[in-house]
XYZ file of C-alpha atoms in Angstrom:
130
model
C 21.917 174.263 94.361
C 23.974 177.325 92.612
C 22.080 176.881 89.908
C 18.677 176.813 91.465
C 19.323 179.855 93.030
C 20.550 181.569 90.049
C 17.350 180.297 88.527
C 15.713 182.267 91.130
C 17.013 184.724 90.892
C 16.686 185.055 87.787
C 13.277 184.728 87.124
C 10.225 187.266 86.419
C 7.055 186.685 87.890
C 4.550 189.028 89.623
C 5.051 189.128 93.874
C 2.191 188.043 94.348
C 1.690 185.056 92.485
C 2.230 181.097 93.623
C 5.522 181.422 91.609
C 6.586 184.443 92.987
C 5.406 183.600 96.380
C 6.844 180.043 96.151
C 10.408 182.254 95.005
C 10.293 184.891 97.743
C 10.212 181.666 99.593
C 12.788 179.688 98.369
C 15.330 183.238 98.278
C 14.947 184.170 101.844
C 15.237 180.943 103.109
C 18.293 179.938 100.971
C 21.216 179.846 103.894
C 18.527 177.138 106.037
C 18.160 175.277 102.266
C 21.898 175.199 101.446
C 23.178 174.419 104.973
C 19.977 171.468 104.991
C 20.696 170.005 101.804
C 24.502 169.724 102.858
C 24.478 167.827 105.632
C 22.478 164.679 105.755
C 22.435 164.495 109.482
C 19.663 167.608 109.616
C 15.883 166.702 108.292
C 13.394 168.447 106.198
C 10.886 168.952 108.688
C 9.468 170.095 112.421
C 7.521 166.257 112.405
C 9.009 164.548 115.007
C 9.322 167.344 117.022
C 5.187 167.729 116.933
C 4.147 164.251 117.280
C 6.507 163.719 120.994
C 4.105 167.542 121.756
C 1.477 165.792 120.958
C 1.525 163.986 124.724
C 1.687 167.467 126.644
C -2.140 168.244 123.962
C -3.771 165.640 124.283
C -3.013 166.350 128.084
C -3.920 170.196 128.164
C -7.333 169.821 129.450
C -5.636 167.822 132.635
C -3.123 170.193 133.200
C -5.594 173.795 133.096
C -5.846 173.666 137.038
C -2.608 173.251 137.692
C -1.257 174.154 141.696
C 0.851 176.844 140.596
C 3.586 177.782 137.945
C 5.932 176.267 138.918
C 3.685 173.392 139.288
C 3.124 173.408 134.930
C 6.527 174.439 134.224
C 7.669 171.185 136.118
C 5.201 168.949 134.018
C 6.226 170.440 131.334
C 10.073 170.529 131.784
C 9.828 166.278 132.943
C 6.976 165.985 129.597
C 10.447 167.101 127.546
C 13.311 165.248 129.351
C 11.365 162.127 128.241
C 9.817 162.614 124.866
C 14.178 163.547 124.296
C 14.890 160.387 126.513
C 12.678 158.250 123.334
C 14.367 160.273 121.078
C 16.435 158.396 122.024
C 15.672 154.987 122.662
C 16.058 155.487 126.065
C 13.839 152.883 128.062
C 11.982 155.988 129.828
C 11.358 154.136 133.682
C 14.997 153.063 133.753
C 15.858 157.156 132.480
C 13.850 158.553 135.390
C 14.489 155.699 137.247
C 18.513 157.064 137.292
C 18.247 160.915 136.482
C 15.954 160.629 141.071
C 19.034 158.035 141.810
C 22.489 160.439 140.453
C 21.344 164.418 140.759
C 20.637 163.821 144.569
C 24.288 162.373 144.400
C 26.084 165.480 142.138
C 27.486 167.653 144.905
C 25.857 170.456 142.664
C 23.018 170.810 140.454
C 24.196 174.880 139.584
C 26.781 173.922 136.554
C 25.299 173.760 133.629
C 27.961 170.570 133.220
C 27.300 168.345 136.222
C 23.469 169.224 134.412
C 24.268 168.117 130.757
C 25.756 165.132 131.449
C 22.490 164.113 132.609
C 21.147 164.646 129.057
C 19.295 161.267 126.934
C 21.949 161.821 124.617
C 25.757 161.607 126.732
C 27.105 157.897 126.101
C 27.170 157.163 129.895
C 23.446 158.100 129.542
C 23.090 155.909 126.707
C 24.605 152.621 128.691
C 22.358 152.833 131.736
C 18.705 153.284 130.135
C 18.495 151.285 126.935
């Protein structure tokens, strides 16, 4: 990687040219590229996130006339949770049932730690909702 970025810095090209634009882009995001390439778990694109947003896009016209801003916000939160649950290979119906059965029994929902325990990637949730 060092050789590539050194090479990018050494090039003398017109700034507005396609190669110049590509080199500027590479150098601008050098830290990001190094991070992504050093960790095999990181992905190079956000295609998964964009596909997950398809549900929202498909329903946009249906939600255009939400009764309130809070209702629209609640819908967005629920859909985000469901898409994240799908991404973590949970049965979304089991997950929502689990949330609705267990969250009301919590002493408080004001603590971040309490809510974090119910996120789709938590081991307890994965066991209960696969």
